Amino acid sequence: MHRLALITILTVSLLKGAAAQHRDSLIFGGQASAWINFNPDQKLSLNSGVRYIPQLNYELSSGNRKFDVEFSLNLNANTGIRPFDSLTGNAAGKPYRAWLRYSGRQFEVRLGLQKINFGSAQMLRPLMWFDQVDPRDPLQLTDGVWGLLGRYYFLNNANIWLWVLYPSDKPKTWEFTGTNAKIPEAGGRLQLPVFSGEIGLSYHHRITDTRENPAGFRQVARMPENRIGIDGRWDAGAGLWFEATHTGLHDFGELTQQDLLTLGMDYTFGIGNGLNIIAENLIAATGEKAFRYKNSLAFTGVTLSYPLSITGNISTIVYFDWENRNAYSFVNYKKLVGAFQFYLMAYYNPETYLIPAQASENNYFAGKGIQIMMVYTH
């Protein structure tokens, strides 16, 4: 909580220094949701929950310069039931976003608990370094990271990112170990326009703490990890993209070298209201030496989305695990009614859930079942 206190102190100090003639606004909103999930493969087959994310935004502007603040909480409660046998429940709350930002015509600097994501892939994302967004989640929830992010936008649509992150003792997406608590993480990204699309180059460095790694590999308090990534996207009638990363550790057994590559495309067919198809293929491999792999996996993901009307949409996502010959399927019907969104979801998946970097918080999508969700935004 000391990080949250620091953000609060900085915010109050900046607000006190603001001139009276500057334009300002204060907005309060939020998102409330409720859901019920039936899954006979789970120990507690009937689960339900509620969630509320209240959000407060303050903005102070003068000419091309703007100072704004966002603070939100993730408040949730859920229960699990096996009829006539077991009942359990819990409630939790934590900061969801807590940042302040200063920006101008071509730059912005943001400090605090924030969402940082980038890259071209949509379902199977090697560059999902700092978020955990599941494409099947209607709420698109993800925890943020504590840090400082600066971005500068050039007039030719190129842009550069630089960040410094507070070290996390828990592994983030695609990580196998936590970060040394005494040493911040840092990195950057450069995006460049290329023909009808763009290319991005990303880099991230951290000092890992491998003493509690789950694989039983070498255990040290400080082991450097370097990640590089490259991604690109172009419009050539169909959308085409790629995303690739390389992660290098020092003497960490079969995880010393880690490589990920995704190739993807999308196209909207002129059928009815327009049928959109997205397809991606991910290849992941690890080994002790670069390009000498001992372990590998391959996943293919396909999304089909069709708008039934202005307020209704049906979509499906299918993943296929080529190594284990398993398919994961998910269907979602969405209906908008004013400020309300209703979702009816069905899924049929293996009980052992192996989609990389997409295990949900409570893994409700393992096995087969249905879920109903209602969302209200104000």
mmCIF file of C-alpha atoms in Angstrom:
data_model
loop_
_atom_site.group_PDB
_atom_site.id
_atom_site.type_symbol
_atom_site.label_atom_id
_atom_site.label_comp_id
_atom_site.label_asym_id
_atom_site.label_seq_id
_atom_site.Cartn_x
_atom_site.Cartn_y
_atom_site.Cartn_z
ATOM 1 C CA MET A 1 0.000 0.000 0.000
ATOM 2 C CA HIS A 2 3.020 2.364 0.306
ATOM 3 C CA ARG A 3 3.024 2.646 -3.503
ATOM 4 C CA LEU A 4 -0.618 3.760 -3.433
ATOM 5 C CA ALA A 5 0.174 6.312 -0.715
ATOM 6 C CA LEU A 6 2.983 7.764 -2.832
ATOM 7 C CA ILE A 7 0.627 8.183 -5.800
ATOM 8 C CA THR A 8 -1.895 9.954 -3.547
ATOM 9 C CA ILE A 9 0.711 12.372 -2.169
ATOM 10 C CA LEU A 10 1.983 13.249 -5.642
ATOM 11 C CA THR A 11 -1.558 13.774 -6.896
ATOM 12 C CA VAL A 12 -2.482 16.144 -4.062
ATOM 13 C CA SER A 13 0.744 18.110 -4.516
ATOM 14 C CA LEU A 14 0.144 18.585 -8.248
ATOM 15 C CA LEU A 15 -3.470 19.592 -7.736
ATOM 16 C CA LYS A 16 -2.515 22.250 -5.178
ATOM 17 C CA GLY A 17 -0.129 23.776 -7.696
ATOM 18 C CA ALA A 18 -2.722 24.013 -10.481
ATOM 19 C CA ALA A 19 -3.832 27.477 -11.535
ATOM 20 C CA ALA A 20 -7.484 28.410 -11.059
ATOM 21 C CA GLN A 21 -8.033 29.308 -14.720
ATOM 22 C CA HIS A 22 -7.254 25.775 -15.932
ATOM 23 C CA ARG A 23 -10.161 23.604 -17.086
ATOM 24 C CA ASP A 24 -10.868 20.581 -14.942
ATOM 25 C CA SER A 25 -13.395 17.775 -14.660
ATOM 26 C CA LEU A 26 -14.187 15.022 -12.189
ATOM 27 C CA ILE A 27 -16.015 11.900 -13.370
ATOM 28 C CA PHE A 28 -17.193 8.891 -11.379
ATOM 29 C CA GLY A 29 -18.268 5.714 -13.138
ATOM 30 C CA GLY A 30 -18.071 1.999 -12.765
ATOM 31 C CA GLN A 31 -18.846 -1.463 -14.011
ATOM 32 C CA ALA A 32 -20.961 -4.003 -12.152
ATOM 33 C CA SER A 33 -21.242 -7.623 -13.226
ATOM 34 C CA ALA A 34 -22.866 -10.822 -12.010
ATOM 35 C CA TRP A 35 -22.404 -14.326 -13.342
ATOM 36 C CA ILE A 36 -23.327 -17.946 -12.761
ATOM 37 C CA ASN A 37 -21.344 -20.891 -14.088
ATOM 38 C CA PHE A 38 -22.290 -24.581 -14.245
ATOM 39 C CA ASN A 39 -19.475 -27.048 -14.837
ATOM 40 C CA PRO A 40 -20.034 -30.701 -13.843
ATOM 41 C CA ASP A 41 -16.281 -31.418 -14.180
ATOM 42 C CA GLN A 42 -15.400 -29.049 -11.332
ATOM 43 C CA LYS A 43 -15.336 -30.133 -7.688
ATOM 44 C CA LEU A 44 -17.895 -27.399 -6.970
ATOM 45 C CA SER A 45 -20.088 -27.661 -10.048
ATOM 46 C CA LEU A 46 -22.172 -24.503 -9.554
ATOM 47 C CA ASN A 47 -20.325 -21.194 -9.138
ATOM 48 C CA SER A 48 -21.633 -17.661 -9.023
ATOM 49 C CA GLY A 49 -20.151 -14.271 -8.350
ATOM 50 C CA VAL A 50 -20.514 -10.511 -8.415
ATOM 51 C CA ARG A 51 -17.922 -7.872 -9.224
ATOM 52 C CA TYR A 52 -17.868 -4.096 -9.031
ATOM 53 C CA ILE A 53 -15.136 -1.855 -10.400
ATOM 54 C CA PRO A 54 -15.754 1.744 -9.293
ATOM 55 C CA GLN A 55 -13.631 4.251 -11.221
ATOM 56 C CA LEU A 56 -12.770 7.875 -10.473
ATOM 57 C CA ASN A 57 -11.173 10.111 -13.128
ATOM 58 C CA TYR A 58 -9.914 13.647 -12.681
ATOM 59 C CA GLU A 59 -8.604 15.800 -15.549
ATOM 60 C CA LEU A 60 -6.933 19.203 -15.497
ATOM 61 C CA SER A 61 -5.994 20.763 -18.844
ATOM 62 C CA SER A 62 -4.488 23.954 -20.189
ATOM 63 C CA GLY A 63 -3.913 24.333 -23.913
ATOM 64 C CA ASN A 64 -2.106 21.236 -25.209
ATOM 65 C CA ARG A 65 -1.023 20.093 -21.755
ATOM 66 C CA LYS A 66 -3.106 17.813 -19.585
ATOM 67 C CA PHE A 67 -2.823 16.252 -16.161
ATOM 68 C CA ASP A 68 -5.187 13.382 -15.361
ATOM 69 C CA VAL A 69 -5.649 10.769 -12.675
ATOM 70 C CA GLU A 70 -7.436 7.419 -12.640
ATOM 71 C CA PHE A 71 -8.241 5.336 -9.576
ATOM 72 C CA SER A 72 -10.345 2.166 -9.541
ATOM 73 C CA LEU A 73 -10.925 -0.864 -7.336
ATOM 74 C CA ASN A 74 -11.662 -4.499 -8.125
ATOM 75 C CA LEU A 75 -14.258 -5.658 -5.591
ATOM 76 C CA ASN A 76 -15.597 -9.178 -5.995
ATOM 77 C CA ALA A 77 -17.281 -12.037 -4.177
ATOM 78 C CA ASN A 78 -18.076 -15.566 -5.310
ATOM 79 C CA THR A 79 -19.565 -18.806 -4.049
ATOM 80 C CA GLY A 80 -19.088 -22.412 -5.102
ATOM 81 C CA ILE A 81 -21.710 -25.098 -4.557
ATOM 82 C CA ARG A 82 -21.971 -28.820 -5.027
ATOM 83 C CA PRO A 83 -25.692 -29.358 -4.433
ATOM 84 C CA PHE A 84 -26.540 -31.153 -1.184
ATOM 85 C CA ASP A 85 -22.837 -31.590 -0.385
ATOM 86 C CA SER A 86 -20.515 -28.561 -0.217
ATOM 87 C CA LEU A 87 -20.656 -24.774 -0.066
ATOM 88 C CA THR A 88 -17.816 -22.265 -0.017
ATOM 89 C CA GLY A 89 -17.420 -18.559 -0.631
ATOM 90 C CA ASN A 90 -15.008 -15.665 -0.412
ATOM 91 C CA ALA A 91 -14.767 -11.940 -1.038
ATOM 92 C CA ALA A 92 -11.800 -9.790 -1.973
ATOM 93 C CA GLY A 93 -10.878 -6.275 -2.963
ATOM 94 C CA LYS A 94 -7.733 -4.624 -4.315
ATOM 95 C CA PRO A 95 -6.646 -1.589 -6.339
ATOM 96 C CA TYR A 96 -7.285 -2.154 -10.029
ATOM 97 C CA ARG A 97 -5.789 1.045 -11.470
ATOM 98 C CA ALA A 98 -4.081 3.903 -9.619
ATOM 99 C CA TRP A 99 -2.102 6.219 -11.863
ATOM 100 C CA LEU A 100 -1.441 9.842 -12.666
ATOM 101 C CA ARG A 101 -0.382 11.122 -16.077
ATOM 102 C CA TYR A 102 1.075 14.289 -17.546
ATOM 103 C CA SER A 103 0.767 14.650 -21.327
ATOM 104 C CA GLY A 104 1.244 17.047 -24.188
ATOM 105 C CA ARG A 105 0.698 17.063 -27.930
ATOM 106 C CA GLN A 106 3.404 14.432 -28.609
ATOM 107 C CA PHE A 107 4.239 12.865 -25.254
ATOM 108 C CA GLU A 108 2.842 11.343 -22.089
ATOM 109 C CA VAL A 109 4.307 10.190 -18.774
ATOM 110 C CA ARG A 110 2.228 7.865 -16.570
ATOM 111 C CA LEU A 111 3.099 6.761 -13.032
ATOM 112 C CA GLY A 112 1.363 4.158 -10.873
ATOM 113 C CA LEU A 113 -0.637 0.945 -11.170
ATOM 114 C CA GLN A 114 -1.444 0.684 -14.874
ATOM 115 C CA LYS A 115 -2.103 -1.613 -17.798
ATOM 116 C CA ILE A 116 0.787 -1.933 -20.259
ATOM 117 C CA ASN A 117 0.221 -4.005 -23.378
ATOM 118 C CA PHE A 118 1.359 -3.955 -26.975
ATOM 119 C CA GLY A 119 1.912 -6.204 -29.966
ATOM 120 C CA SER A 120 0.057 -7.394 -33.037
ATOM 121 C CA ALA A 121 -1.277 -10.820 -32.021
ATOM 122 C CA GLN A 122 -4.783 -11.129 -30.583
ATOM 123 C CA MET A 123 -5.272 -14.655 -29.185
ATOM 124 C CA LEU A 124 -1.836 -16.278 -28.771
ATOM 125 C CA ARG A 125 0.457 -13.407 -27.793
ATOM 126 C CA PRO A 126 4.222 -13.827 -27.257
ATOM 127 C CA LEU A 127 4.367 -10.124 -26.278
ATOM 128 C CA MET A 128 1.853 -10.544 -23.458
ATOM 129 C CA TRP A 129 4.594 -9.533 -21.028
ATOM 130 C CA PHE A 130 2.658 -7.402 -18.533
ATOM 131 C CA ASP A 131 -1.033 -8.325 -18.862
ATOM 132 C CA GLN A 132 -3.171 -11.474 -18.750
ATOM 133 C CA VAL A 133 -6.142 -10.598 -20.966
ATOM 134 C CA ASP A 134 -8.077 -13.690 -22.019
ATOM 135 C CA PRO A 135 -9.800 -13.062 -25.389
ATOM 136 C CA ARG A 136 -12.798 -15.082 -24.171
ATOM 137 C CA ASP A 137 -13.364 -12.898 -21.103
ATOM 138 C CA PRO A 138 -16.236 -10.441 -21.798
ATOM 139 C CA LEU A 139 -14.829 -8.039 -19.186
ATOM 140 C CA GLN A 140 -11.247 -8.171 -20.557
ATOM 141 C CA LEU A 141 -9.923 -7.971 -16.994
ATOM 142 C CA THR A 142 -6.230 -7.946 -16.191
ATOM 143 C CA ASP A 143 -4.142 -6.915 -13.216
ATOM 144 C CA GLY A 144 -1.889 -3.938 -13.768
ATOM 145 C CA VAL A 145 1.778 -3.387 -13.003
ATOM 146 C CA TRP A 146 3.318 -0.685 -10.796
ATOM 147 C CA GLY A 147 5.677 1.480 -12.753
ATOM 148 C CA LEU A 148 6.605 4.576 -14.733
ATOM 149 C CA LEU A 149 5.817 4.647 -18.464
ATOM 150 C CA GLY A 150 6.858 7.360 -20.901
ATOM 151 C CA ARG A 151 5.804 7.581 -24.550
ATOM 152 C CA TYR A 152 6.797 10.011 -27.295
ATOM 153 C CA TYR A 153 4.910 10.223 -30.609
ATOM 154 C CA PHE A 154 6.760 11.417 -33.715
ATOM 155 C CA LEU A 155 4.977 13.279 -36.506
ATOM 156 C CA ASN A 156 5.446 10.346 -38.929
ATOM 157 C CA ASN A 157 3.401 8.044 -36.616
ATOM 158 C CA ALA A 158 6.489 6.405 -35.128
ATOM 159 C CA ASN A 159 6.581 6.258 -31.333
ATOM 160 C CA ILE A 160 8.940 5.226 -28.574
ATOM 161 C CA TRP A 161 8.120 3.758 -25.153
ATOM 162 C CA LEU A 162 10.332 3.578 -22.051
ATOM 163 C CA TRP A 163 9.324 1.985 -18.745
ATOM 164 C CA VAL A 164 10.598 1.155 -15.275
ATOM 165 C CA LEU A 165 8.581 -1.337 -13.206
ATOM 166 C CA TYR A 166 8.436 -2.094 -9.517
ATOM 167 C CA PRO A 167 9.748 -5.670 -9.071
ATOM 168 C CA SER A 168 7.071 -8.335 -8.629
ATOM 169 C CA ASP A 169 7.715 -11.433 -6.530
ATOM 170 C CA LYS A 170 5.089 -13.329 -8.560
ATOM 171 C CA PRO A 171 5.794 -14.416 -12.143
ATOM 172 C CA LYS A 172 3.980 -12.432 -14.795
ATOM 173 C CA THR A 173 2.721 -13.882 -18.077
ATOM 174 C CA TRP A 174 5.293 -16.174 -19.772
ATOM 175 C CA GLU A 175 7.570 -15.964 -16.705
ATOM 176 C CA PHE A 176 8.650 -18.972 -14.649
ATOM 177 C CA THR A 177 10.134 -17.078 -11.668
ATOM 178 C CA GLY A 178 9.594 -13.866 -9.748
ATOM 179 C CA THR A 179 11.816 -10.782 -9.845
ATOM 180 C CA ASN A 180 14.475 -9.911 -7.273
ATOM 181 C CA ALA A 181 12.647 -7.587 -4.873
ATOM 182 C CA LYS A 182 15.508 -5.078 -4.647
ATOM 183 C CA ILE A 183 16.058 -4.382 -8.351
ATOM 184 C CA PRO A 184 13.497 -2.654 -10.632
ATOM 185 C CA GLU A 185 12.677 -3.976 -14.097
ATOM 186 C CA ALA A 186 13.170 -1.775 -17.163
ATOM 187 C CA GLY A 187 12.642 -1.823 -20.902
ATOM 188 C CA GLY A 188 11.410 -0.022 -23.962
ATOM 189 C CA ARG A 189 9.718 -0.270 -27.331
ATOM 190 C CA LEU A 190 10.066 1.415 -30.725
ATOM 191 C CA GLN A 191 7.205 1.351 -33.253
ATOM 192 C CA LEU A 192 7.890 2.377 -36.847
ATOM 193 C CA PRO A 193 5.538 2.792 -39.826
ATOM 194 C CA VAL A 194 6.484 0.419 -42.655
ATOM 195 C CA PHE A 195 4.517 0.548 -45.918
ATOM 196 C CA SER A 196 0.820 0.027 -45.067
ATOM 197 C CA GLY A 197 1.519 -1.166 -41.530
ATOM 198 C CA GLU A 198 4.058 -0.981 -38.745
ATOM 199 C CA ILE A 199 6.871 -2.873 -37.048
ATOM 200 C CA GLY A 200 7.602 -2.856 -33.331
ATOM 201 C CA LEU A 201 10.851 -3.679 -31.531
ATOM 202 C CA SER A 202 10.653 -4.368 -27.782
ATOM 203 C CA TYR A 203 13.172 -5.074 -25.024
ATOM 204 C CA HIS A 204 12.830 -5.843 -21.314
ATOM 205 C CA HIS A 205 15.431 -6.566 -18.627
ATOM 206 C CA ARG A 206 15.002 -7.833 -15.092
ATOM 207 C CA ILE A 207 16.961 -9.641 -12.393
ATOM 208 C CA THR A 208 15.072 -12.803 -11.462
ATOM 209 C CA ASP A 209 14.964 -14.635 -8.148
ATOM 210 C CA THR A 210 14.898 -18.346 -8.988
ATOM 211 C CA ARG A 211 14.991 -19.744 -5.439
ATOM 212 C CA GLU A 212 11.324 -20.772 -5.609
ATOM 213 C CA ASN A 213 11.055 -21.868 -9.226
ATOM 214 C CA PRO A 214 8.539 -24.692 -9.749
ATOM 215 C CA ALA A 215 10.726 -26.719 -12.113
ATOM 216 C CA GLY A 216 13.511 -27.485 -9.657
ATOM 217 C CA PHE A 217 16.175 -25.736 -11.743
ATOM 218 C CA ARG A 218 19.131 -23.726 -10.486
ATOM 219 C CA GLN A 219 18.238 -21.581 -7.454
ATOM 220 C CA VAL A 220 19.929 -18.193 -7.072
ATOM 221 C CA ALA A 221 18.832 -14.809 -5.725
ATOM 222 C CA ARG A 222 20.001 -12.891 -8.794
ATOM 223 C CA MET A 223 19.863 -14.182 -12.347
ATOM 224 C CA PRO A 224 19.630 -11.704 -15.264
ATOM 225 C CA GLU A 225 16.874 -12.187 -17.818
ATOM 226 C CA ASN A 226 16.720 -10.379 -21.150
ATOM 227 C CA ARG A 227 13.738 -10.391 -23.482
ATOM 228 C CA ILE A 228 13.566 -9.081 -27.013
ATOM 229 C CA GLY A 229 10.527 -8.994 -29.249
ATOM 230 C CA ILE A 230 9.610 -8.032 -32.767
ATOM 231 C CA ASP A 231 6.146 -7.739 -34.247
ATOM 232 C CA GLY A 232 4.541 -6.357 -37.382
ATOM 233 C CA ARG A 233 1.136 -5.867 -38.896
ATOM 234 C CA TRP A 234 0.002 -4.984 -42.420
ATOM 235 C CA ASP A 235 -3.237 -4.591 -44.353
ATOM 236 C CA ALA A 236 -3.020 -6.448 -47.655
ATOM 237 C CA GLY A 237 -6.708 -7.012 -48.284
ATOM 238 C CA ALA A 238 -6.571 -9.401 -45.349
ATOM 239 C CA GLY A 239 -4.866 -8.320 -42.149
ATOM 240 C CA LEU A 240 -1.504 -10.049 -41.709
ATOM 241 C CA TRP A 241 0.736 -10.021 -38.650
ATOM 242 C CA PHE A 242 3.528 -11.767 -36.800
ATOM 243 C CA GLU A 243 4.873 -11.608 -33.261
ATOM 244 C CA ALA A 244 8.096 -13.216 -32.001
ATOM 245 C CA THR A 245 10.079 -13.095 -28.764
ATOM 246 C CA HIS A 246 13.322 -14.503 -27.397
ATOM 247 C CA THR A 247 14.031 -14.779 -23.676
ATOM 248 C CA GLY A 248 17.486 -15.574 -22.390
ATOM 249 C CA LEU A 249 18.484 -16.596 -18.849
ATOM 250 C CA HIS A 250 21.887 -17.633 -17.498
ATOM 251 C CA ASP A 251 22.307 -21.365 -16.927
ATOM 252 C CA PHE A 252 18.664 -22.190 -16.156
ATOM 253 C CA GLY A 253 18.485 -25.693 -17.558
ATOM 254 C CA GLU A 254 15.971 -26.334 -20.313
ATOM 255 C CA LEU A 255 14.485 -22.856 -19.794
ATOM 256 C CA THR A 256 17.747 -21.009 -20.513
ATOM 257 C CA GLN A 257 16.575 -20.136 -24.037
ATOM 258 C CA GLN A 258 12.873 -19.510 -24.723
ATOM 259 C CA ASP A 259 11.451 -18.658 -28.149
ATOM 260 C CA LEU A 260 7.871 -17.873 -29.191
ATOM 261 C CA LEU A 261 6.468 -17.142 -32.648
ATOM 262 C CA THR A 262 2.904 -16.333 -33.701
ATOM 263 C CA LEU A 263 1.657 -15.844 -37.263
ATOM 264 C CA GLY A 264 -1.843 -14.507 -37.790
ATOM 265 C CA MET A 265 -4.382 -13.127 -40.217
ATOM 266 C CA ASP A 266 -7.958 -11.880 -40.308
ATOM 267 C CA TYR A 267 -10.544 -11.264 -42.995
ATOM 268 C CA THR A 268 -14.171 -10.183 -43.095
ATOM 269 C CA PHE A 269 -16.297 -12.031 -45.649
ATOM 270 C CA GLY A 270 -19.259 -10.239 -47.231
ATOM 271 C CA ILE A 271 -21.734 -12.783 -45.923
ATOM 272 C CA GLY A 272 -24.901 -11.293 -44.434
ATOM 273 C CA ASN A 273 -23.815 -8.646 -41.934
ATOM 274 C CA GLY A 274 -20.146 -9.628 -42.342
ATOM 275 C CA LEU A 275 -18.420 -12.736 -41.016
ATOM 276 C CA ASN A 276 -15.034 -11.951 -39.465
ATOM 277 C CA ILE A 277 -12.442 -14.720 -39.134
ATOM 278 C CA ILE A 278 -9.181 -14.488 -37.189
ATOM 279 C CA ALA A 279 -6.589 -17.280 -37.275
ATOM 280 C CA GLU A 280 -3.299 -17.521 -35.379
ATOM 281 C CA ASN A 281 -0.659 -20.195 -34.951
ATOM 282 C CA LEU A 282 1.802 -20.205 -32.038
ATOM 283 C CA ILE A 283 5.032 -22.179 -31.840
ATOM 284 C CA ALA A 284 6.947 -22.188 -28.537
ATOM 285 C CA ALA A 285 10.252 -23.904 -27.787
ATOM 286 C CA THR A 286 12.836 -24.011 -24.990
ATOM 287 C CA GLY A 287 16.325 -25.429 -24.608
ATOM 288 C CA GLU A 288 19.720 -24.980 -23.002
ATOM 289 C CA LYS A 289 21.256 -23.641 -26.225
ATOM 290 C CA ALA A 290 19.844 -21.139 -28.704
ATOM 291 C CA PHE A 291 17.997 -22.887 -31.541
ATOM 292 C CA ARG A 292 18.719 -26.308 -30.000
ATOM 293 C CA TYR A 293 15.354 -27.063 -28.506
ATOM 294 C CA LYS A 294 14.389 -29.899 -26.172
ATOM 295 C CA ASN A 295 10.763 -28.928 -25.572
ATOM 296 C CA SER A 296 8.224 -27.450 -27.962
ATOM 297 C CA LEU A 297 4.502 -26.931 -28.383
ATOM 298 C CA ALA A 298 2.218 -25.650 -31.127
ATOM 299 C CA PHE A 299 -1.231 -24.112 -30.761
ATOM 300 C CA THR A 300 -3.669 -22.873 -33.386
ATOM 301 C CA GLY A 301 -6.474 -20.485 -32.546
ATOM 302 C CA VAL A 302 -9.460 -19.501 -34.716
ATOM 303 C CA THR A 303 -12.115 -16.887 -33.941
ATOM 304 C CA LEU A 304 -15.351 -16.399 -35.885
ATOM 305 C CA SER A 305 -17.565 -13.411 -35.139
ATOM 306 C CA TYR A 306 -20.901 -12.512 -36.738
ATOM 307 C CA PRO A 307 -23.077 -9.471 -35.873
ATOM 308 C CA LEU A 308 -26.721 -10.550 -35.752
ATOM 309 C CA SER A 309 -27.850 -6.934 -35.375
ATOM 310 C CA ILE A 310 -26.628 -3.607 -34.000
ATOM 311 C CA THR A 311 -27.180 -4.932 -30.481
ATOM 312 C CA GLY A 312 -26.469 -8.661 -30.884
ATOM 313 C CA ASN A 313 -23.375 -10.672 -31.776
ATOM 314 C CA ILE A 314 -22.362 -14.323 -31.754
ATOM 315 C CA SER A 315 -18.765 -15.505 -31.730
ATOM 316 C CA THR A 316 -16.737 -18.634 -31.216
ATOM 317 C CA ILE A 317 -13.092 -19.313 -30.355
ATOM 318 C CA VAL A 318 -11.445 -22.678 -30.986
ATOM 319 C CA TYR A 319 -7.912 -23.650 -29.956
ATOM 320 C CA PHE A 320 -6.112 -26.810 -30.985
ATOM 321 C CA ASP A 321 -3.116 -28.255 -29.114
ATOM 322 C CA TRP A 322 -1.097 -30.135 -31.742
ATOM 323 C CA GLU A 323 1.216 -31.806 -29.221
ATOM 324 C CA ASN A 324 -1.550 -33.375 -27.110
ATOM 325 C CA ARG A 325 -4.222 -33.528 -29.815
ATOM 326 C CA ASN A 326 -6.728 -31.593 -27.704
ATOM 327 C CA ALA A 327 -9.309 -29.048 -28.838
ATOM 328 C CA TYR A 328 -10.691 -26.152 -26.783
ATOM 329 C CA SER A 329 -13.993 -24.625 -27.878
ATOM 330 C CA PHE A 330 -15.927 -21.588 -26.675
ATOM 331 C CA VAL A 331 -19.146 -19.952 -27.935
ATOM 332 C CA ASN A 332 -20.471 -16.580 -26.809
ATOM 333 C CA TYR A 333 -23.761 -14.805 -27.538
ATOM 334 C CA LYS A 334 -23.783 -11.106 -26.609
ATOM 335 C CA LYS A 335 -26.839 -8.847 -26.369
ATOM 336 C CA LEU A 336 -26.881 -5.108 -25.591
ATOM 337 C CA VAL A 337 -29.899 -3.592 -23.832
ATOM 338 C CA GLY A 338 -29.264 0.044 -22.968
ATOM 339 C CA ALA A 339 -26.444 0.208 -20.410
ATOM 340 C CA PHE A 340 -26.687 -3.558 -19.840
ATOM 341 C CA GLN A 341 -24.744 -6.299 -21.618
ATOM 342 C CA PHE A 342 -25.890 -9.920 -21.421
ATOM 343 C CA TYR A 343 -23.687 -12.895 -22.280
ATOM 344 C CA LEU A 344 -24.523 -16.559 -22.735
ATOM 345 C CA MET A 345 -21.362 -18.655 -22.992
ATOM 346 C CA ALA A 346 -20.733 -22.354 -23.489
ATOM 347 C CA TYR A 347 -17.401 -24.192 -23.528
ATOM 348 C CA TYR A 348 -16.093 -27.693 -24.098
ATOM 349 C CA ASN A 349 -12.450 -28.133 -23.073
ATOM 350 C CA PRO A 350 -10.081 -30.784 -21.682
ATOM 351 C CA GLU A 351 -10.094 -31.069 -17.902
ATOM 352 C CA THR A 352 -6.326 -30.488 -17.906
ATOM 353 C CA TYR A 353 -6.062 -26.924 -19.141
ATOM 354 C CA LEU A 354 -2.874 -26.285 -21.150
ATOM 355 C CA ILE A 355 -3.507 -23.185 -23.284
ATOM 356 C CA PRO A 356 -0.332 -21.149 -22.669
ATOM 357 C CA ALA A 357 -0.714 -17.955 -20.632
ATOM 358 C CA GLN A 358 -4.516 -18.103 -20.580
ATOM 359 C CA ALA A 359 -5.534 -19.953 -17.425
ATOM 360 C CA SER A 360 -8.256 -17.805 -15.850
ATOM 361 C CA GLU A 361 -8.120 -16.750 -12.204
ATOM 362 C CA ASN A 362 -10.278 -19.668 -11.042
ATOM 363 C CA ASN A 363 -9.924 -21.799 -14.194
ATOM 364 C CA TYR A 364 -13.696 -22.051 -14.682
ATOM 365 C CA PHE A 365 -13.204 -22.855 -18.377
ATOM 366 C CA ALA A 366 -11.550 -26.215 -17.708
ATOM 367 C CA GLY A 367 -13.879 -29.080 -18.666
ATOM 368 C CA LYS A 368 -17.314 -28.368 -20.114
ATOM 369 C CA GLY A 369 -20.079 -26.068 -18.990
ATOM 370 C CA ILE A 370 -22.113 -22.917 -19.496
ATOM 371 C CA GLN A 371 -21.895 -19.429 -18.035
ATOM 372 C CA ILE A 372 -24.384 -16.549 -17.944
ATOM 373 C CA MET A 373 -23.164 -13.025 -17.247
ATOM 374 C CA MET A 374 -24.797 -9.636 -16.879
ATOM 375 C CA VAL A 375 -22.769 -6.422 -17.019
ATOM 376 C CA TYR A 376 -23.923 -2.897 -16.182
ATOM 377 C CA THR A 377 -21.758 0.119 -16.977
ATOM 378 C CA HIS A 378 -22.468 3.592 -15.607
#
